[in-house]
Amino acid sequence: MFAAVCMLIFSPQLTQAALSFGPSELFAISFMGLSILTSLEEGNVCRTIISGLLGLLLACIGLDPLLGVPRLTFGTRFLTSGIEMIPVMIGFFAVTEVLKQTNKPSKLKAVTGKDGKADMSAKMPTLKEMWSLKGVIARCSILGTVIGILPGAGATIASFLCYSEEQKISKHPEKFGTGCLEGIAAPESGNNAATGGSMVPLLSLGIPGGNAAAIMMSALVLKGVTMGPLLLVNQPQFLSATFASMFVSNIVMVFAAMIIARIFVQVLKIPYSILGPTIIMMATIGAYSTKNTAVDVILMAISGLIGFVFSTCKFNSSAMILGLVLGVICESNLRRAYTIVAGDTLMEATINILTRPVTGIIILICILVLLSPVYKPLLKKHNKEAAAK
């Protein structure tokens, strides 16, 4: 609901401002989404950045956005359209998880209770427990909305980031991962808030704020909806319908989830030796239905294996997905900016781009966020020394 209110307030305002945006401003906004890479996993920044760079490399596969020539396709026509986002995400977040679970023999059996029976039931938290989580929900709702607004970040990135941030500030971080309420509320609040936040850049700039928003954008374009700054001018009724549906759906989903949770918890009764192959089957159907080609199924399988290697080697799958989603947007806008900007040399053109007010401010913010793992420890050390004196 918080994200829906933010969408209602910021989308029209940002739409008005976006009418004056050029390629350099759109590049800066897209680059801001990449700048959160260093915040995803502060204890493992190097591997996270490498993962993001690999995603950017994968985004280069396919036709050049300006020249139309094939790049990194290795002579095959199947890669000319680039790396499809949906099969890669299914591979990284579904197939990889199945491989991780089947790697543990103890996880293959059905979950049982203390008496050895597989009787599962869903229990709603009490009002007292909900009230104790007010701080967690408030912080993660704000953070999730902000992450959702950043182009390309989306709900998955928001979940990981909210979980890691809450674990850092928690008085009992060792309880995270054991099913504690804070560890569940943090990623879920961020995930739900990001869905509303991701609609802000989609409706106002025509840039999807997340993977779900990107899929929604494709469907709306097929229906004749013109996404971007002119949406408020040409089709204002669509914005009103979107805002209303967000509020209504959020309320309906609460009651629907309470009913569905009691049904889906019964899935735990199924041994993972049966559930795992079923998930793989459903993932294969989902990947194939994207374009009805076997190439997407192969891409999903390869992504699942790479994701398993990433997990084993402590690389960050979410960072790679972020780089893949934002790579095309960043590259195309940056190259357009250099094409139209005045400047006899590359340095002169770069200075002219960075001296544009909006572009310069956003790029400065991005640099500060990217360098945060460097100066944060120094600030903490300085504060400790000052407190000691």
Short mmCIF file of C-alpha atoms in Angstrom, two decimals:
data_model
loop_
_atom_site.label_atom_id
_atom_site.label_comp_id
_atom_site.label_asym_id
_atom_site.label_seq_id
_atom_site.Cartn_x
_atom_site.Cartn_y
_atom_site.Cartn_z
CA MET A 1 0.00 0.00 0.00
CA PHE A 2 2.92 2.33 0.77
CA ALA A 3 4.40 1.67 -2.68
CA ALA A 4 1.01 2.26 -4.32
CA VAL A 5 0.75 5.66 -2.61
CA CYS A 6 4.29 6.52 -3.80
CA MET A 7 3.34 5.45 -7.32
CA LEU A 8 0.27 7.70 -7.18
CA ILE A 9 2.34 10.68 -6.02
CA PHE A 10 5.57 10.34 -8.01
CA SER A 11 4.47 8.94 -11.39
CA PRO A 12 2.68 12.09 -12.67
CA GLN A 13 5.45 14.35 -11.30
CA LEU A 14 8.22 12.28 -12.85
CA THR A 15 6.27 12.11 -16.12
CA GLN A 16 6.29 15.91 -16.36
CA ALA A 17 10.03 16.04 -15.68
CA ALA A 18 10.74 13.17 -18.09
CA LEU A 19 9.47 15.21 -21.05
CA SER A 20 12.76 17.14 -20.90
CA PHE A 21 14.93 14.02 -20.46
CA GLY A 22 17.38 13.06 -23.19
CA PRO A 23 19.53 9.94 -23.73
CA SER A 24 22.16 11.11 -21.22
CA GLU A 25 19.57 11.49 -18.43
CA LEU A 26 18.06 8.09 -19.23
CA PHE A 27 21.54 6.54 -19.14
CA ALA A 28 22.23 8.15 -15.74
CA ILE A 29 18.95 6.80 -14.31
CA SER A 30 19.70 3.32 -15.68
CA PHE A 31 23.23 3.48 -14.30
CA MET A 32 21.80 4.32 -10.90
CA GLY A 33 20.18 0.89 -10.94
CA LEU A 34 23.61 -0.68 -11.49
CA SER A 35 25.18 1.38 -8.69
CA ILE A 36 23.42 -0.66 -6.00
CA LEU A 37 25.64 -3.66 -6.85
CA THR A 38 28.05 -2.76 -4.05
CA SER A 39 25.17 -2.74 -1.54
CA LEU A 40 23.83 -6.20 -2.39
CA GLU A 41 26.52 -8.09 -0.49
CA GLU A 42 28.97 -5.79 1.27
CA GLY A 43 31.03 -8.67 2.61
CA ASN A 44 31.60 -9.96 -0.91
CA VAL A 45 31.80 -6.82 -3.05
CA CYS A 46 34.43 -8.04 -5.52
CA ARG A 47 32.47 -11.15 -6.57
CA THR A 48 29.23 -9.15 -6.72
CA ILE A 49 30.75 -6.60 -9.11
CA ILE A 50 32.20 -9.41 -11.25
CA SER A 51 28.73 -10.98 -11.40
CA GLY A 52 27.23 -7.67 -12.51
CA LEU A 53 29.91 -7.23 -15.19
CA LEU A 54 29.18 -10.73 -16.50
CA GLY A 55 25.53 -9.71 -16.79
CA LEU A 56 26.55 -6.62 -18.78
CA LEU A 57 28.63 -8.86 -21.07
CA LEU A 58 25.63 -11.15 -21.68
CA ALA A 59 23.55 -8.06 -22.52
CA CYS A 60 25.94 -7.35 -25.42
CA ILE A 61 24.95 -10.60 -27.17
CA GLY A 62 22.66 -10.06 -30.16
CA LEU A 63 22.19 -7.22 -32.63
CA ASP A 64 23.93 -3.91 -32.02
CA PRO A 65 21.21 -1.47 -30.84
CA LEU A 66 22.39 1.31 -33.17
CA LEU A 67 24.21 -0.36 -36.08
CA GLY A 68 22.15 -3.55 -36.32
CA VAL A 69 25.15 -5.85 -36.78
CA PRO A 70 25.34 -9.17 -34.82
CA ARG A 71 27.70 -9.30 -31.82
CA LEU A 72 28.95 -12.35 -29.90
CA THR A 73 26.45 -14.60 -31.69
CA PHE A 74 29.19 -17.10 -32.74
CA GLY A 75 27.54 -17.50 -36.14
CA THR A 76 24.23 -18.84 -34.85
CA ARG A 77 20.93 -17.13 -35.70
CA PHE A 78 19.38 -18.17 -32.36
CA LEU A 79 21.38 -15.53 -30.48
CA THR A 80 20.66 -12.62 -32.83
CA SER A 81 17.72 -11.54 -30.66
CA GLY A 82 19.94 -11.55 -27.58
CA ILE A 83 19.68 -13.43 -24.29
CA GLU A 84 16.06 -13.81 -23.25
CA MET A 85 15.50 -12.62 -19.70
CA ILE A 86 12.73 -15.04 -18.66
CA PRO A 87 14.57 -18.37 -19.39
CA VAL A 88 17.69 -17.02 -17.65
CA MET A 89 15.70 -16.03 -14.55
CA ILE A 90 13.92 -19.39 -14.45
CA GLY A 91 17.28 -21.13 -14.69
CA PHE A 92 18.99 -19.02 -12.02
CA PHE A 93 16.17 -18.97 -9.47
CA ALA A 94 14.30 -22.26 -10.06
CA VAL A 95 16.66 -24.82 -11.58
CA THR A 96 19.59 -23.68 -9.43
CA GLU A 97 17.51 -24.00 -6.25
CA VAL A 98 16.47 -27.54 -7.21
CA LEU A 99 20.12 -28.49 -7.82
CA LYS A 100 21.09 -26.99 -4.45
CA GLN A 101 18.38 -28.93 -2.61
CA THR A 102 19.07 -32.26 -4.33
CA ASN A 103 22.72 -31.85 -3.40
CA LYS A 104 21.63 -32.48 0.22
CA PRO A 105 20.28 -36.06 0.66
CA SER A 106 18.59 -35.15 3.95
CA LYS A 107 16.42 -32.61 2.12
CA LEU A 108 14.89 -35.14 -0.28
CA LYS A 109 12.35 -36.48 2.21
CA ALA A 110 9.03 -34.90 3.12
CA VAL A 111 8.93 -32.53 6.08
CA THR A 112 7.47 -34.24 9.14
CA GLY A 113 6.34 -33.09 12.55
CA LYS A 114 7.57 -34.18 15.99
CA ASP A 115 5.42 -37.31 15.89
CA GLY A 116 6.84 -38.31 12.50
CA LYS A 117 3.64 -37.47 10.62
CA ALA A 118 3.52 -35.02 7.73
CA ASP A 119 0.65 -32.96 9.13
CA MET A 120 1.17 -29.38 8.00
CA SER A 121 -0.90 -26.32 8.84
CA ALA A 122 -0.58 -22.57 8.29
CA LYS A 123 -0.72 -20.29 11.33
CA MET A 124 -1.18 -16.53 11.02
CA PRO A 125 0.95 -14.26 13.24
CA THR A 126 -0.83 -12.60 16.15
CA LEU A 127 -1.49 -8.86 16.32
CA LYS A 128 1.21 -8.56 19.00
CA GLU A 129 3.75 -10.23 16.73
CA MET A 130 2.71 -8.00 13.81
CA TRP A 131 3.08 -4.88 15.96
CA SER A 132 6.59 -5.95 17.02
CA LEU A 133 7.56 -5.93 13.33
CA LYS A 134 6.36 -2.36 12.66
CA GLY A 135 9.92 -0.99 12.42
CA VAL A 136 11.10 -3.77 10.08
CA ILE A 137 8.06 -3.39 7.81
CA ALA A 138 8.37 0.42 7.70
CA ARG A 139 12.12 0.39 6.90
CA CYS A 140 11.86 -2.33 4.27
CA SER A 141 8.76 -0.77 2.67
CA ILE A 142 10.68 2.47 2.12
CA LEU A 143 13.84 0.68 0.95
CA GLY A 144 11.84 -1.69 -1.29
CA THR A 145 9.99 1.22 -2.92
CA VAL A 146 13.27 3.06 -3.62
CA ILE A 147 14.87 -0.10 -5.07
CA GLY A 148 11.74 -0.74 -7.14
CA ILE A 149 11.91 2.78 -8.62
CA LEU A 150 15.51 2.18 -9.75
CA PRO A 151 15.31 0.83 -13.32
CA GLY A 152 15.96 -2.90 -13.61
CA ALA A 153 16.39 -3.64 -9.90
CA GLY A 154 12.96 -5.11 -9.19
CA ALA A 155 11.53 -7.24 -6.40
CA THR A 156 14.28 -9.89 -6.32
CA ILE A 157 17.04 -7.34 -5.69
CA ALA A 158 14.85 -5.56 -3.12
CA SER A 159 14.28 -8.83 -1.21
CA PHE A 160 17.98 -9.66 -0.98
CA LEU A 161 18.93 -6.09 -0.05
CA CYS A 162 16.24 -5.70 2.65
CA TYR A 163 17.16 -9.06 4.19
CA SER A 164 20.89 -8.23 4.33
CA GLU A 165 20.30 -4.72 5.72
CA GLU A 166 17.96 -5.96 8.46
CA GLN A 167 20.43 -8.70 9.39
CA LYS A 168 23.13 -6.04 9.81
CA ILE A 169 21.11 -3.83 12.15
CA SER A 170 19.42 -6.68 14.07
CA LYS A 171 20.38 -7.31 17.70
CA HIS A 172 20.18 -11.05 17.01
CA PRO A 173 21.59 -11.58 13.49
CA GLU A 174 22.32 -15.24 14.27
CA LYS A 175 18.54 -15.95 14.24
CA PHE A 176 18.25 -14.95 10.59
CA GLY A 177 17.91 -18.07 8.46
CA THR A 178 16.16 -20.03 11.22
CA GLY A 179 12.63 -18.80 10.44
CA CYS A 180 12.53 -15.75 12.76
CA LEU A 181 9.74 -13.26 12.03
CA GLU A 182 12.14 -10.41 11.19
CA GLY A 183 13.91 -12.56 8.60
CA ILE A 184 10.57 -13.29 6.91
CA ALA A 185 9.03 -9.81 7.18
CA ALA A 186 12.09 -7.96 5.80
CA PRO A 187 12.37 -9.56 2.33
CA GLU A 188 8.58 -9.85 1.94
CA SER A 189 8.01 -6.16 2.75
CA GLY A 190 10.77 -5.18 0.32
CA ASN A 191 9.44 -7.56 -2.33
CA ASN A 192 5.86 -6.23 -2.08
CA ALA A 193 6.95 -2.57 -2.01
CA ALA A 194 9.21 -3.01 -5.04
CA THR A 195 6.29 -4.10 -7.23
CA GLY A 196 4.61 -0.71 -6.81
CA GLY A 197 7.91 1.15 -7.03
CA SER A 198 8.85 -0.59 -10.29
CA MET A 199 5.73 0.88 -11.93
CA VAL A 200 6.99 4.44 -11.40
CA PRO A 201 9.79 4.39 -14.04
CA LEU A 202 7.65 2.19 -16.31
CA LEU A 203 4.70 4.61 -16.38
CA SER A 204 6.72 7.83 -16.39
CA LEU A 205 9.89 6.99 -18.34
CA GLY A 206 9.01 3.85 -20.28
CA ILE A 207 11.85 2.02 -18.50
CA PRO A 208 10.81 -1.17 -16.62
CA GLY A 209 11.72 -1.04 -12.95
CA GLY A 210 11.92 -4.83 -12.67
CA ASN A 211 11.47 -8.11 -14.46
CA ALA A 212 7.70 -8.28 -13.87
CA ALA A 213 7.37 -4.68 -15.08
CA ALA A 214 9.34 -5.56 -18.23
CA ILE A 215 6.93 -8.42 -19.00
CA MET A 216 3.95 -6.14 -18.27
CA MET A 217 5.43 -3.50 -20.59
CA SER A 218 5.58 -6.01 -23.46
CA ALA A 219 1.94 -6.97 -22.93
CA LEU A 220 0.76 -3.35 -22.73
CA VAL A 221 2.61 -2.34 -25.89
CA LEU A 222 0.82 -5.17 -27.73
CA LYS A 223 -2.46 -3.68 -26.49
CA GLY A 224 -1.57 -0.27 -27.96
CA VAL A 225 -0.55 1.48 -24.73
CA THR A 226 2.26 4.00 -25.31
CA MET A 227 4.60 3.77 -22.32
CA GLY A 228 6.71 6.79 -21.36
CA PRO A 229 6.32 10.52 -20.66
CA LEU A 230 3.45 10.96 -23.17
CA LEU A 231 1.29 8.37 -21.38
CA LEU A 232 -0.16 11.03 -19.05
CA VAL A 233 -1.00 13.24 -22.04
CA ASN A 234 -2.33 10.65 -24.50
CA GLN A 235 -3.89 8.00 -22.23
CA PRO A 236 -4.51 9.50 -18.75
CA GLN A 237 -7.38 7.04 -18.14
CA PHE A 238 -4.85 4.19 -18.15
CA LEU A 239 -2.93 5.77 -15.26
CA SER A 240 -6.14 6.14 -13.21
CA ALA A 241 -7.06 2.49 -13.83
CA THR A 242 -3.54 1.37 -12.85
CA PHE A 243 -3.61 3.31 -9.57
CA ALA A 244 -7.06 1.98 -8.66
CA SER A 245 -6.14 -1.62 -9.50
CA MET A 246 -2.99 -1.43 -7.33
CA PHE A 247 -5.00 -0.41 -4.25
CA VAL A 248 -7.78 -2.96 -4.81
CA SER A 249 -5.43 -5.85 -5.66
CA ASN A 250 -3.30 -5.25 -2.54
CA ILE A 251 -6.37 -5.55 -0.31
CA VAL A 252 -7.74 -8.60 -2.15
CA MET A 253 -4.35 -10.35 -2.07
CA VAL A 254 -4.25 -10.25 1.75
CA PHE A 255 -7.40 -12.35 2.04
CA ALA A 256 -6.49 -14.53 -0.93
CA ALA A 257 -3.06 -15.25 0.57
CA MET A 258 -4.59 -16.23 3.92
CA ILE A 259 -6.71 -18.86 2.16
CA ILE A 260 -4.07 -20.05 -0.32
CA ALA A 261 -1.35 -20.36 2.36
CA ARG A 262 -3.32 -23.08 4.10
CA ILE A 263 -3.47 -25.03 0.85
CA PHE A 264 0.08 -24.53 -0.41
CA VAL A 265 1.65 -25.48 2.91
CA GLN A 266 0.54 -29.02 2.12
CA VAL A 267 3.23 -29.09 -0.58
CA LEU A 268 5.72 -29.80 2.22
CA LYS A 269 4.16 -33.25 2.53
CA ILE A 270 5.57 -34.17 -0.88
CA PRO A 271 9.09 -35.68 -0.82
CA TYR A 272 11.56 -33.47 -2.66
CA SER A 273 12.57 -36.42 -4.83
CA ILE A 274 9.12 -35.93 -6.44
CA LEU A 275 8.74 -32.16 -5.97
CA GLY A 276 12.15 -31.33 -7.50
CA PRO A 277 11.52 -33.00 -10.89
CA THR A 278 8.02 -31.46 -10.92
CA ILE A 279 9.55 -27.98 -10.51
CA ILE A 280 12.01 -28.71 -13.33
CA MET A 281 9.11 -29.82 -15.55
CA MET A 282 7.11 -26.66 -14.84
CA ALA A 283 10.23 -24.52 -15.39
CA THR A 284 10.81 -26.21 -18.76
CA ILE A 285 7.22 -25.51 -19.82
CA GLY A 286 7.57 -21.87 -18.74
CA ALA A 287 10.85 -21.38 -20.63
CA TYR A 288 9.50 -23.07 -23.79
CA SER A 289 6.29 -21.00 -23.78
CA THR A 290 8.29 -17.74 -24.01
CA LYS A 291 8.84 -18.08 -27.79
CA ASN A 292 7.94 -21.76 -28.35
CA THR A 293 11.55 -22.65 -29.18
CA ALA A 294 13.84 -25.31 -27.72
CA VAL A 295 16.64 -22.72 -27.58
CA ASP A 296 15.03 -21.11 -24.54
CA VAL A 297 14.88 -24.47 -22.78
CA ILE A 298 18.59 -25.02 -23.47
CA LEU A 299 19.28 -21.47 -22.24
CA MET A 300 17.31 -22.21 -19.06
CA ALA A 301 19.30 -25.43 -18.43
CA ILE A 302 22.64 -23.68 -19.00
CA SER A 303 21.56 -20.81 -16.72
CA GLY A 304 20.61 -23.30 -14.00
CA LEU A 305 24.03 -24.98 -14.14
CA ILE A 306 25.83 -21.63 -14.17
CA GLY A 307 23.68 -20.47 -11.25
CA PHE A 308 24.66 -23.58 -9.29
CA VAL A 309 28.35 -22.84 -9.98
CA PHE A 310 27.74 -19.21 -8.97
CA SER A 311 26.19 -20.33 -5.69
CA THR A 312 29.03 -22.78 -4.98
CA CYS A 313 31.70 -20.16 -5.74
CA LYS A 314 29.85 -17.46 -3.72
CA PHE A 315 29.07 -15.25 -6.73
CA ASN A 316 25.84 -13.23 -6.82
CA SER A 317 23.12 -14.38 -9.24
CA SER A 318 20.94 -11.32 -8.57
CA ALA A 319 23.79 -9.00 -9.58
CA MET A 320 24.20 -10.83 -12.87
CA ILE A 321 20.47 -10.60 -13.61
CA LEU A 322 20.60 -6.87 -12.80
CA GLY A 323 23.46 -6.38 -15.28
CA LEU A 324 21.61 -8.38 -17.95
CA VAL A 325 18.38 -6.37 -17.56
CA LEU A 326 20.02 -2.93 -17.51
CA GLY A 327 22.86 -3.60 -19.97
CA VAL A 328 20.89 -2.90 -23.15
CA ILE A 329 19.20 0.21 -21.70
CA CYS A 330 22.49 1.68 -20.44
CA GLU A 331 24.43 0.99 -23.64
CA SER A 332 21.83 2.25 -26.11
CA ASN A 333 21.22 5.51 -24.22
CA LEU A 334 24.92 6.16 -23.61
CA ARG A 335 25.76 5.68 -27.28
CA ARG A 336 22.86 7.88 -28.36
CA ALA A 337 24.08 10.57 -25.95
CA TYR A 338 27.58 10.49 -27.49
CA THR A 339 26.07 10.56 -30.99
CA ILE A 340 24.07 13.75 -30.51
CA VAL A 341 26.34 15.65 -28.06
CA ALA A 342 28.69 18.35 -29.34
CA GLY A 343 32.40 17.64 -28.98
CA ASP A 344 35.40 17.12 -31.22
CA THR A 345 37.07 14.57 -28.91
CA LEU A 346 35.82 11.81 -26.62
CA MET A 347 36.94 13.76 -23.54
CA GLU A 348 35.15 16.91 -24.67
CA ALA A 349 31.95 14.97 -25.42
CA THR A 350 32.13 13.26 -22.00
CA ILE A 351 32.52 16.62 -20.24
CA ASN A 352 29.55 18.03 -22.15
CA ILE A 353 27.41 15.06 -21.08
CA LEU A 354 28.43 15.23 -17.43
CA THR A 355 27.89 19.00 -17.23
CA ARG A 356 24.18 18.55 -17.96
CA PRO A 357 22.59 19.28 -14.52
CA VAL A 358 20.38 16.21 -14.09
CA THR A 359 22.95 13.81 -15.60
CA GLY A 360 25.82 15.20 -13.52
CA ILE A 361 23.93 15.02 -10.21
CA ILE A 362 22.70 11.45 -10.79
CA ILE A 363 26.15 10.24 -11.90
CA LEU A 364 27.69 11.84 -8.80
CA ILE A 365 25.18 9.98 -6.60
CA CYS A 366 26.00 6.73 -8.44
CA ILE A 367 29.73 7.19 -7.84
CA LEU A 368 29.15 7.83 -4.13
CA VAL A 369 27.03 4.66 -3.86
CA LEU A 370 29.58 2.58 -5.79
CA LEU A 371 32.43 3.80 -3.56
CA SER A 372 30.47 3.28 -0.32
CA PRO A 373 32.36 0.03 0.57
CA VAL A 374 35.59 2.07 0.49
CA TYR A 375 34.66 5.09 2.58
CA LYS A 376 32.17 3.47 5.00
CA PRO A 377 34.87 1.49 6.92
CA LEU A 378 37.02 4.63 7.04
CA LEU A 379 34.15 6.66 8.50
CA LYS A 380 33.44 3.95 11.09
CA LYS A 381 37.10 3.82 12.06
CA HIS A 382 37.23 7.61 12.36
CA ASN A 383 34.08 7.67 14.53
CA LYS A 384 35.50 4.97 16.83
CA GLU A 385 38.75 6.90 17.24
CA ALA A 386 36.83 10.11 17.93
CA ALA A 387 34.67 8.32 20.53
CA ALA A 388 37.76 6.82 22.19
CA LYS A 389 39.34 10.27 22.55
#
